Coordinates of C-alpha atoms in Angstrom, one line a residue:
M25 CA -0.2 -0.1 0.2
S26 CA 1.3 3.3 -0.9
A27 CA 0.7 6.8 0.2
S28 CA 0.7 9.5 -2.2
S29 CA 0.6 13.4 -1.4
T30 CA -0.6 16.1 -3.7
A31 CA 0.9 19.4 -4.0
K32 CA -1.0 22.4 -3.0
A33 CA -2.0 24.9 -5.7
P34 CA -0.7 28.2 -5.4
A35 CA -3.2 30.8 -3.8
F36 CA -2.6 33.4 -6.7
V37 CA -1.1 32.7 -10.4
A38 CA 0.4 35.5 -11.9
T39 CA -1.2 36.8 -15.3
T40 CA 1.4 38.7 -16.5
K41 CA 4.9 37.8 -18.0
A42 CA 6.7 40.0 -15.1
G43 CA 4.5 38.6 -12.5
R44 CA 5.4 35.0 -13.6
I45 CA 9.2 35.9 -13.9
T46 CA 8.9 37.3 -10.4
D47 CA 7.3 34.4 -8.9
F48 CA 9.8 31.9 -10.4
V49 CA 12.8 33.6 -8.6
D50 CA 10.7 34.5 -5.6
A51 CA 10.0 30.7 -5.2
R52 CA 13.7 29.7 -5.5
V53 CA 15.6 32.8 -3.8
G54 CA 12.7 33.8 -1.2
G55 CA 13.3 37.4 -1.8
S56 CA 9.7 38.4 -0.8
G57 CA 10.6 37.6 2.7
I58 CA 13.7 39.7 2.7
L59 CA 12.0 42.9 1.2
R60 CA 8.9 42.5 3.4
E61 CA 11.1 42.4 6.4
F62 CA 13.3 45.3 5.4
G63 CA 10.5 47.2 3.9
R64 CA 9.1 47.6 7.1
K65 CA 12.3 48.8 8.8
V66 CA 11.4 52.7 10.0
F67 CA 14.0 55.4 9.3
P68 CA 13.7 58.6 11.0
D69 CA 13.8 61.7 8.8
H70 CA 16.1 64.8 9.3
W71 CA 18.4 66.5 6.8
S72 CA 21.5 65.6 9.3
F73 CA 21.0 61.7 8.1
M74 CA 21.7 62.3 4.4
F75 CA 25.6 62.9 5.0
G76 CA 25.9 59.1 5.2
E77 CA 23.6 58.8 2.2
V78 CA 26.0 61.1 0.2
A79 CA 28.9 58.9 1.1
L80 CA 27.2 55.7 -0.2
Y81 CA 26.3 57.4 -3.3
S82 CA 29.6 59.1 -3.9
F83 CA 31.3 55.7 -3.8
V84 CA 28.9 54.2 -6.4
I85 CA 29.7 57.1 -8.6
L86 CA 33.3 56.3 -7.9
L87 CA 32.7 53.0 -9.0
L88 CA 30.9 53.5 -12.1
S89 CA 33.6 56.2 -13.6
G90 CA 36.4 54.2 -12.0
T91 CA 35.2 51.3 -14.3
F92 CA 35.5 53.7 -17.3
L93 CA 38.6 55.0 -16.7
T94 CA 40.1 51.2 -16.2
F95 CA 39.4 50.6 -20.0
F96 CA 41.9 53.6 -20.9
F97 CA 44.3 53.8 -18.2
D98 CA 47.8 51.9 -18.7
P99 CA 49.7 51.7 -15.0
S100 CA 52.9 51.5 -16.6
M101 CA 56.5 53.2 -15.6
A102 CA 57.7 52.2 -19.1
E103 CA 59.0 55.5 -20.7
T104 CA 57.5 56.7 -23.9
H105 CA 57.6 59.8 -25.7
Y106 CA 54.1 61.6 -26.0
D107 CA 52.5 61.7 -29.6
G108 CA 49.0 62.7 -28.3
S109 CA 46.8 65.8 -29.1
Y110 CA 48.3 67.9 -26.2
I111 CA 50.9 70.2 -28.5
P112 CA 53.0 71.7 -25.5
L113 CA 53.9 68.2 -24.4
Q114 CA 54.5 66.6 -27.9
N115 CA 57.6 64.4 -28.0
V116 CA 58.0 64.8 -24.2
E117 CA 59.7 61.9 -22.4
M118 CA 57.2 60.7 -19.9
S119 CA 56.0 57.3 -18.5
V120 CA 53.1 55.3 -19.9
A121 CA 50.8 55.9 -17.0
Y122 CA 51.2 60.0 -17.7
S123 CA 51.0 59.3 -21.4
S124 CA 47.7 57.5 -21.2
S125 CA 45.9 59.9 -18.5
L126 CA 47.0 62.7 -21.0
D127 CA 45.0 60.5 -23.7
I128 CA 42.0 60.0 -21.5
S129 CA 41.9 63.9 -20.9
F130 CA 42.2 64.8 -24.7
D131 CA 41.5 61.9 -27.1
V132 CA 39.0 59.5 -25.5
R133 CA 35.4 61.0 -25.9
G134 CA 34.2 62.1 -22.6
G135 CA 37.7 60.9 -20.9
L136 CA 38.1 64.1 -19.2
F137 CA 34.8 64.3 -18.0
M138 CA 34.9 61.1 -16.3
R139 CA 38.3 61.6 -14.8
Q140 CA 36.8 64.8 -13.3
V141 CA 33.5 63.1 -12.4
H142 CA 35.9 60.6 -10.5
H143 CA 38.1 63.0 -8.9
W144 CA 35.0 65.4 -7.7
A145 CA 33.4 62.3 -6.2
A146 CA 36.3 61.1 -4.5
L147 CA 36.6 64.4 -2.7
L148 CA 33.0 64.3 -1.7
F149 CA 33.3 60.7 -0.4
V150 CA 36.0 61.4 2.1
A151 CA 34.4 64.7 3.0
S152 CA 30.7 63.3 3.5
I153 CA 32.3 60.5 5.6
A154 CA 34.1 63.0 7.6
V155 CA 31.2 65.2 8.1
H156 CA 28.9 62.1 9.0
M157 CA 31.2 61.0 11.7
L158 CA 31.3 64.3 13.2
R159 CA 27.3 64.3 13.3
V160 CA 27.6 61.0 14.9
F161 CA 30.3 62.5 17.4
F162 CA 28.3 65.4 18.4
T163 CA 25.0 63.8 19.0
G164 CA 26.4 60.9 20.7
A165 CA 25.3 58.4 18.3
F166 CA 28.4 56.3 19.0
R167 CA 27.1 55.1 22.4
K168 CA 26.1 51.8 23.3
P169 CA 25.1 49.6 21.2
R170 CA 26.8 51.4 18.1
E171 CA 30.6 51.6 19.4
M172 CA 31.6 48.9 16.6
N173 CA 29.7 51.0 14.4
W174 CA 31.9 53.9 15.4
V175 CA 35.2 51.9 14.8
V176 CA 33.7 50.7 11.4
G177 CA 33.2 54.4 10.2
G178 CA 36.5 55.1 11.4
V179 CA 38.2 52.5 9.4
L180 CA 36.1 53.5 6.6
L181 CA 37.3 57.3 6.7
I182 CA 40.9 55.8 6.7
L183 CA 40.0 53.5 3.7
A184 CA 38.5 56.3 2.0
M185 CA 41.7 58.4 2.3
A186 CA 44.0 55.7 1.0
A187 CA 41.8 55.1 -1.7
G188 CA 42.1 59.0 -2.8
F189 CA 45.7 59.3 -2.0
T190 CA 46.4 55.7 -4.3
G191 CA 44.4 57.2 -7.3
Y192 CA 45.9 60.8 -7.1
S193 CA 49.4 59.2 -7.7
L194 CA 48.4 57.3 -10.4
P195 CA 48.6 59.8 -13.5
D196 CA 52.5 60.2 -12.5
D197 CA 52.5 64.0 -13.1
L198 CA 55.0 66.4 -11.4
L199 CA 52.3 67.0 -8.6
S200 CA 51.5 63.4 -7.4
G201 CA 55.3 62.5 -7.9
N202 CA 55.9 65.2 -5.2
G203 CA 53.3 63.7 -3.0
L204 CA 54.9 60.1 -3.5
R205 CA 58.3 62.0 -2.7
I206 CA 57.1 63.0 0.5
I207 CA 55.5 59.4 1.4
D208 CA 59.1 58.0 0.7
G209 CA 60.9 60.2 3.0
V210 CA 58.1 59.1 5.7
I211 CA 58.6 55.9 5.0
K212 CA 62.5 56.0 5.1
S213 CA 62.5 57.7 8.5
I214 CA 61.1 54.6 10.1
P215 CA 64.0 53.1 12.0
V216 CA 65.6 49.9 10.9
I217 CA 62.8 48.9 8.2
G218 CA 62.1 52.2 6.5
T219 CA 64.7 51.8 3.6
Y220 CA 63.6 48.3 3.0
T221 CA 59.9 49.3 2.8
S222 CA 60.8 51.8 0.5
F223 CA 62.7 49.8 -1.8
F224 CA 60.0 47.1 -1.6
L225 CA 57.1 49.7 -2.5
F226 CA 59.0 51.5 -5.3
G227 CA 60.9 48.7 -7.1
G228 CA 64.1 50.3 -6.1
E229 CA 65.6 53.6 -5.5
F230 CA 63.1 56.2 -5.8
P231 CA 61.1 57.0 -8.1
G232 CA 61.7 53.3 -8.9
T233 CA 60.1 51.4 -11.8
A234 CA 57.1 49.6 -9.9
V235 CA 55.2 51.9 -7.8
I236 CA 52.4 53.0 -10.2
G237 CA 51.4 49.4 -11.1
R238 CA 51.4 48.3 -7.1
L239 CA 49.4 51.8 -6.5
Y240 CA 47.0 50.7 -9.2
M241 CA 46.5 47.1 -7.8
L242 CA 46.0 48.6 -4.2
H243 CA 43.6 51.3 -6.0
I244 CA 41.1 49.2 -7.9
L245 CA 41.3 46.0 -6.0
L246 CA 42.3 45.7 -2.6
V247 CA 41.0 49.0 -1.2
P248 CA 37.6 49.4 -2.7
A249 CA 37.0 45.4 -1.5
L250 CA 37.5 46.7 2.1
I251 CA 35.5 50.1 1.6
L252 CA 32.7 47.5 0.3
L253 CA 33.1 44.9 3.3
M254 CA 32.8 47.8 5.7
I255 CA 29.8 49.8 4.1
V256 CA 28.2 46.1 4.2
L257 CA 28.9 46.0 8.0
H258 CA 27.9 49.4 8.6
L259 CA 24.7 48.9 7.0
F260 CA 24.2 45.7 8.6
M261 CA 24.7 47.4 12.0
V262 CA 22.4 50.1 11.3
V263 CA 19.7 47.6 10.7
V264 CA 20.4 45.4 13.6
H265 CA 20.6 48.3 16.0
K266 CA 18.0 50.2 14.4
H267 CA 18.7 54.1 13.4
T268 CA 18.9 56.9 16.0
Q269 CA 16.4 59.6 16.2
Y270 CA 16.6 63.5 17.6
P271 CA 14.6 64.0 20.7
G272 CA 11.0 64.7 20.5
P273 CA 7.6 64.0 21.7
G274 CA 6.8 60.1 21.5
R275 CA 10.7 59.5 20.5
N276 CA 12.2 57.1 23.2
D277 CA 14.7 54.5 23.2
G278 CA 12.1 51.8 22.5
N279 CA 10.8 53.1 19.5
V280 CA 11.9 54.8 15.9
V281 CA 9.6 57.6 14.4
G282 CA 9.9 58.1 10.7
Y283 CA 9.0 56.7 7.5
P284 CA 9.4 53.0 6.2
L285 CA 12.0 51.8 4.0
G286 CA 9.6 50.7 1.1
P287 CA 8.3 52.4 -0.5
V288 CA 8.5 56.1 0.9
Y289 CA 12.4 56.0 2.1
A290 CA 13.5 54.0 -0.8
A291 CA 11.7 56.4 -3.2
K292 CA 13.4 59.5 -1.5
A293 CA 16.7 57.5 -1.5
G294 CA 16.5 56.9 -5.0
G295 CA 15.8 60.8 -5.8
F296 CA 18.6 61.8 -3.6
F297 CA 21.1 59.5 -5.6
F298 CA 20.5 61.3 -9.0
I299 CA 20.7 64.7 -7.1
V300 CA 24.1 63.5 -5.8
F301 CA 25.2 62.3 -9.2
G302 CA 23.9 65.7 -11.1
V303 CA 25.6 67.8 -8.7
V304 CA 28.9 65.9 -9.1
A305 CA 28.4 65.8 -13.0
L306 CA 27.7 69.7 -13.1
M307 CA 31.0 70.1 -11.0
A308 CA 32.8 68.0 -13.4
A309 CA 31.7 69.9 -16.4
F310 CA 32.0 73.3 -15.0
F311 CA 35.2 73.3 -12.8
T312 CA 38.6 71.7 -13.7
I313 CA 40.2 69.8 -11.3
N314 CA 43.6 68.3 -11.1
P315 CA 44.9 69.8 -14.7
I316 CA 48.0 67.4 -15.2
W317 CA 48.9 68.8 -18.4
N318 CA 50.3 71.9 -16.8
Y319 CA 52.1 69.9 -14.3
G320 CA 54.1 67.8 -16.6
P321 CA 55.7 64.2 -16.0
Y322 CA 57.1 63.6 -13.1
D323 CA 61.0 64.2 -12.7
P324 CA 62.7 64.0 -9.4
S325 CA 65.5 66.9 -10.3
P326 CA 63.1 70.1 -10.2
V327 CA 61.8 71.3 -7.2
S328 CA 58.2 72.8 -7.3
A329 CA 56.5 75.4 -5.1
G330 CA 52.8 75.7 -4.4
T331 CA 52.2 72.1 -4.4
Q332 CA 49.5 70.7 -2.0
P333 CA 48.0 67.3 -1.9
D334 CA 44.3 66.7 -1.8
W335 CA 42.6 68.4 1.5
Y336 CA 42.2 65.1 3.2
I337 CA 45.9 64.2 3.2
G338 CA 46.9 67.9 4.0
F339 CA 47.1 67.5 7.6
V340 CA 50.1 65.2 7.3
D341 CA 51.8 67.6 5.1
G342 CA 50.9 70.6 7.3
A343 CA 52.3 68.8 10.2
L344 CA 55.6 68.1 8.6
R345 CA 55.8 71.7 7.4
L346 CA 55.2 73.0 11.3
M347 CA 58.0 70.7 12.7
P348 CA 61.1 72.3 13.1
G349 CA 64.4 70.8 12.2
V350 CA 66.3 72.2 15.4
I351 CA 65.4 74.1 18.2
G352 CA 68.3 76.0 19.9
D353 CA 71.1 73.8 20.0
F354 CA 68.8 70.5 20.1
H355 CA 68.6 68.5 17.0
F356 CA 66.1 65.5 16.0
E357 CA 68.5 63.7 13.9
Y358 CA 70.6 61.1 15.4
V359 CA 72.8 58.2 14.1
I360 CA 72.3 54.9 16.6
F361 CA 74.0 51.5 15.7
G362 CA 74.8 53.2 12.3
Y363 CA 71.0 53.7 11.7
T364 CA 70.0 57.2 10.9
L365 CA 66.9 58.2 13.3
T366 CA 65.1 61.3 11.6
L367 CA 62.7 62.5 14.1
N368 CA 61.7 65.8 12.5
V369 CA 60.2 63.6 9.8
L370 CA 59.1 60.5 11.5
L371 CA 57.1 62.5 14.7
P372 CA 55.0 64.9 12.8
A373 CA 54.2 62.3 10.3
L374 CA 53.1 59.7 12.4
V375 CA 52.5 61.2 16.0
P376 CA 49.6 63.4 15.2
A377 CA 47.8 61.0 13.0
G378 CA 48.1 58.3 15.7
I379 CA 46.8 60.5 18.4
L380 CA 43.9 61.8 16.2
F381 CA 42.6 58.3 15.1
T382 CA 43.6 56.5 18.6
V383 CA 41.5 59.2 20.4
M384 CA 38.9 59.0 17.6
F385 CA 38.5 54.9 17.9
M386 CA 38.8 54.8 21.7
Y387 CA 36.6 57.8 22.3
P388 CA 33.1 55.7 23.2
W389 CA 35.0 53.7 25.6
I390 CA 36.8 56.3 27.4
E391 CA 33.3 58.4 27.5
S392 CA 31.5 55.1 28.9
W393 CA 34.1 54.6 31.5
I394 CA 34.0 58.4 32.9
T395 CA 30.1 58.2 32.9
K396 CA 29.7 54.8 33.7
D397 CA 26.8 55.0 31.5
N398 CA 26.2 51.2 29.9
R399 CA 22.5 51.6 28.8
E400 CA 21.5 51.5 25.2
H401 CA 20.8 54.8 23.5
H402 CA 18.8 55.5 20.5
V403 CA 18.0 59.1 21.1
L404 CA 20.5 61.6 20.1
D405 CA 21.9 64.5 22.3
R406 CA 21.4 68.1 20.7
P407 CA 25.3 69.0 21.0
R408 CA 24.7 72.0 23.4
N409 CA 23.0 69.6 26.1
A410 CA 26.7 67.7 26.1
P411 CA 29.0 70.6 26.2
T412 CA 32.2 69.0 27.5
R413 CA 31.9 66.5 24.5
T414 CA 31.2 69.1 22.2
A415 CA 33.9 71.3 23.4
I416 CA 36.3 68.1 22.9
G417 CA 34.9 67.7 19.4
V418 CA 35.5 71.3 18.4
A419 CA 39.3 71.4 19.6
G420 CA 40.1 67.9 17.9
F421 CA 38.9 69.6 14.4
V422 CA 40.6 73.0 15.2
W423 CA 43.7 71.1 15.7
Y424 CA 43.3 69.0 12.6
C425 CA 42.4 72.1 10.5
V426 CA 45.6 74.1 11.9
M427 CA 47.7 71.3 10.6
W428 CA 45.4 71.3 7.4
A429 CA 46.2 75.0 6.8
A430 CA 49.8 74.7 7.5
A431 CA 50.1 72.2 4.3
G432 CA 49.1 75.5 2.5
S433 CA 51.3 78.2 4.5
D434 CA 53.4 78.9 1.2
L435 CA 50.4 79.8 -0.3
I436 CA 48.9 81.9 2.5
A437 CA 52.3 83.7 2.6
T438 CA 52.4 84.6 -1.3
H439 CA 48.7 85.4 -1.5
F440 CA 48.5 87.6 1.9
H441 CA 52.1 89.3 1.0
V442 CA 53.3 88.2 4.7
S443 CA 56.4 86.5 5.7
L444 CA 56.4 82.8 5.5
N445 CA 58.4 82.3 8.6
D446 CA 55.6 84.5 10.6
V447 CA 52.9 82.2 8.9
T448 CA 55.1 78.9 10.5
Y449 CA 55.5 80.6 13.8
W450 CA 51.7 81.5 14.3
L451 CA 50.7 78.2 13.1
R452 CA 53.0 76.2 15.5
A453 CA 51.5 78.6 18.3
L454 CA 48.3 77.6 17.1
F455 CA 49.2 74.0 17.1
F456 CA 49.3 74.0 21.0
I457 CA 47.0 76.7 22.2
G458 CA 44.4 76.7 19.5
P459 CA 42.4 73.6 20.6
I460 CA 42.6 75.0 24.2
I461 CA 40.8 78.3 23.1
A462 CA 38.4 76.3 20.9
F463 CA 37.7 73.9 24.2
I464 CA 36.9 76.9 26.3
V465 CA 34.9 78.8 23.9
A466 CA 32.9 75.8 22.5
K467 CA 32.2 74.8 26.0
R468 CA 31.2 78.4 27.0
V469 CA 29.0 78.8 23.8
A470 CA 27.2 75.4 24.8
L471 CA 26.5 76.1 28.5
A472 CA 25.4 79.7 27.3
L473 CA 22.8 78.0 24.8
Q474 CA 21.5 75.7 27.3
R475 CA 20.8 78.8 29.7
K476 CA 19.0 80.4 27.0
D477 CA 17.0 77.6 26.4
R478 CA 16.2 77.3 30.0
E479 CA 15.1 80.7 30.1
I480 CA 12.7 80.2 26.8
A481 CA 11.1 77.0 28.4
L482 CA 10.4 78.9 31.8
H483 CA 9.4 82.2 30.3
G484 CA 8.5 82.0 26.9
R485 CA 9.9 83.6 23.8
E486 CA 10.9 86.9 23.5
T487 CA 8.5 88.8 21.0
G488 CA 10.0 92.4 21.0
R489 CA 6.5 93.9 22.3
I490 CA 6.7 96.5 25.5
V491 CA 3.3 96.6 26.9
R492 CA 2.7 99.7 29.7
L493 CA 0.8 98.3 32.4
P494 CA -2.1 100.2 34.3
H495 CA 0.1 101.2 37.2
G496 CA 3.0 102.3 34.9
E497 CA 5.3 99.5 34.8
F498 CA 6.7 98.7 31.3
I499 CA 7.0 95.1 30.7
E500 CA 8.1 92.9 27.5
V501 CA 5.6 90.4 26.5
H502 CA 6.9 86.9 26.3
A503 CA 4.7 84.3 24.2
P504 CA 4.3 80.6 25.4
L505 CA 5.7 78.0 23.7
D506 CA 3.8 75.0 22.1
E507 CA 4.1 71.5 24.0
Y508 CA 6.8 70.3 21.1
K509 CA 9.1 73.3 21.1
R510 CA 8.9 73.0 25.0
Y511 CA 9.8 69.4 25.3
K512 CA 12.6 69.8 22.7
L513 CA 14.4 72.4 25.2
V514 CA 13.6 70.4 28.5
G515 CA 13.6 66.8 27.3
F516 CA 17.1 66.0 27.9
E517 CA 19.4 64.3 30.6
S518 CA 21.7 66.2 33.0
P519 CA 24.4 63.7 34.5
V520 CA 26.1 64.8 37.7
P521 CA 29.4 64.1 38.4
L522 CA 29.8 60.6 39.7
P523 CA 32.3 60.3 43.1
A524 CA 34.8 57.7 43.4
V525 CA 33.3 54.3 44.4
P526 CA 35.2 51.8 46.8
N527 CA 35.6 48.2 45.3
D528 CA 34.6 45.2 46.8
H529 CA 37.7 45.5 49.2
G530 CA 36.5 48.9 50.2
I531 CA 39.6 50.6 48.7
V532 CA 39.5 53.3 46.3
T533 CA 41.9 52.7 43.6
R534 CA 43.9 55.1 41.8
K535 CA 42.2 54.4 38.6
E536 CA 38.8 55.2 40.2
K537 CA 40.1 58.3 41.6
Q538 CA 40.9 59.3 37.9
R539 CA 37.5 58.4 36.7
A540 CA 36.0 60.6 39.4
F541 CA 38.1 63.3 38.6
L542 CA 37.5 63.1 35.0
S543 CA 33.8 62.9 35.9
R544 CA 33.8 66.3 37.9
W545 CA 35.8 68.0 34.6
F546 CA 33.1 66.4 32.4
F547 CA 30.0 67.0 34.4
E548 CA 30.8 69.9 36.5
D549 CA 29.9 72.9 34.5
R550 CA 26.1 72.0 33.3
V551 CA 22.9 73.5 33.3
A552 CA 20.1 71.6 34.4
P553 CA 16.8 71.2 32.5
A554 CA 13.7 72.8 33.7
T555 CA 11.8 70.7 35.8
P556 CA 8.0 70.0 35.3
A557 CA 7.6 71.9 38.8
E558 CA 9.4 74.7 37.7
L559 CA 7.7 74.8 34.1
E560 CA 4.3 74.8 36.3
A561 CA 5.2 77.3 38.8
A562 CA 6.4 79.7 35.8
H563 CA 3.3 78.9 33.8
G564 CA 1.2 80.0 37.1
H565 CA 3.4 83.4 37.6
H566 CA 2.8 84.8 34.1
A567 CA 1.8 88.1 35.0
H568 CA -0.3 88.8 31.9
P569 CA -2.2 85.9 30.7
A570 CA -4.7 87.6 28.5
V571 CA -1.7 89.6 26.6
E572 CA 0.3 86.3 26.3
A573 CA -2.9 84.6 25.3
A574 CA -3.3 86.9 22.5
E575 CA 0.5 87.0 21.5
E576 CA 0.2 83.1 21.3
S577 CA -2.7 83.1 19.0
K578 CA -1.2 85.8 17.2
S579 CA 1.8 83.7 16.6
L580 CA -0.1 80.6 15.6
S581 CA -2.0 82.3 12.8
H582 CA 1.4 83.1 11.4

């Protein structure tokens, strides 16, 4: 006796060709469940969240334009004589890489446009990642459970800089060659292994015969693959942890208020992609960038002035320019066991960047240790409501900008007709005191804004109207706030300093004392938000409710 089973007929049969194809794919891939799950994901709507989207779309543009360029670029350092359309360089000896870059610019249809699309998109890619991370830092979006996603973002920033630098060096023109000369000097300043590393990278003594081909492989294979991996990890963790949101009525750490991914957010994101693509295309069409034909092929013998790298690498070049060769009788170059230790190159090239990225990667855990806050945070802070964190971010940003400005110290001197030495001395001073001034000013401004918010929450906004009372007193009319605006001004936490706590043995360790000291430094200057009791008392003591009610109705009518 045998048992037989009959397959159940599908509940719905597609009648169109597209529907039948979709059903065929879905039955074998199961994509409808994935789309249904992700389509229900809710994303909050705020303009500052677009910086991450700009970075993603810029990377897509880079992949598309870079694929076009690879069809025509030849990453060879073999010598040739140029015979292309650009007459000023006719018969000039150059590398095949530089010759093919000129051919792309002058002889390939649309080649110059695509070169400039690629370059502008690269600058936008790094800039949007940097601004996105600044937004994440100042709003506290790096806190638990997003610490690892913050690290992924930092790695993405480094990889974006690496992709930009390797691509910037490929044309083998005089400008990019000078940048490689600086990198060669930095590598050779590394004790013991520096010279060997330089010979390996360049295929011999600088400029060698192999560096362009090796950078090309890094630029089109390894670095983009790592960037794609980091983007996938980043988006995966965004989905797992859910998106952060700005504070407001009805928003808390247990929900997300916004639009679903499909179809609302997907349609908006698709439109925004084409806006970014259009802006990059307009920039590429109307604004020249990296005119390699003006620089000529790279030759190690001439020394050129006024050369700067792309802005994201400028802080390393600026640190090198700020570093003195000697201070009085103290020299920064030593010979130890036959090896030359060149600290005036090694220190500025590695130490500032090392400090910047180490603090950036470790900061989520540093703040968590100081505050002893291990809760999950899904609602963002207004930067003014975290004054110490905001001041730290502004100080680091100013420190970076001083080094960045130093990369153009020669152009500052020539354009403003001032002494190059004076520019260097001022920037050296700002390297040390600039972050301190920025920290103090930023914290005072944040605290002042907090006090202003408290005043507005308690007494309403100023209307500029002066009213005379029956007994002769003049007062300014304040208009009450609506519930949404009042919540925005008072709906935040104001932590207090946490004193040192003894351990299980009743001993206050040195580490705990240090944490308590940093906690006082972090939270001692603060402005507590207005409490419900204070709001009720302030509302009950409004001197002229009839006038204020009329003012409120007038403001609502507008």
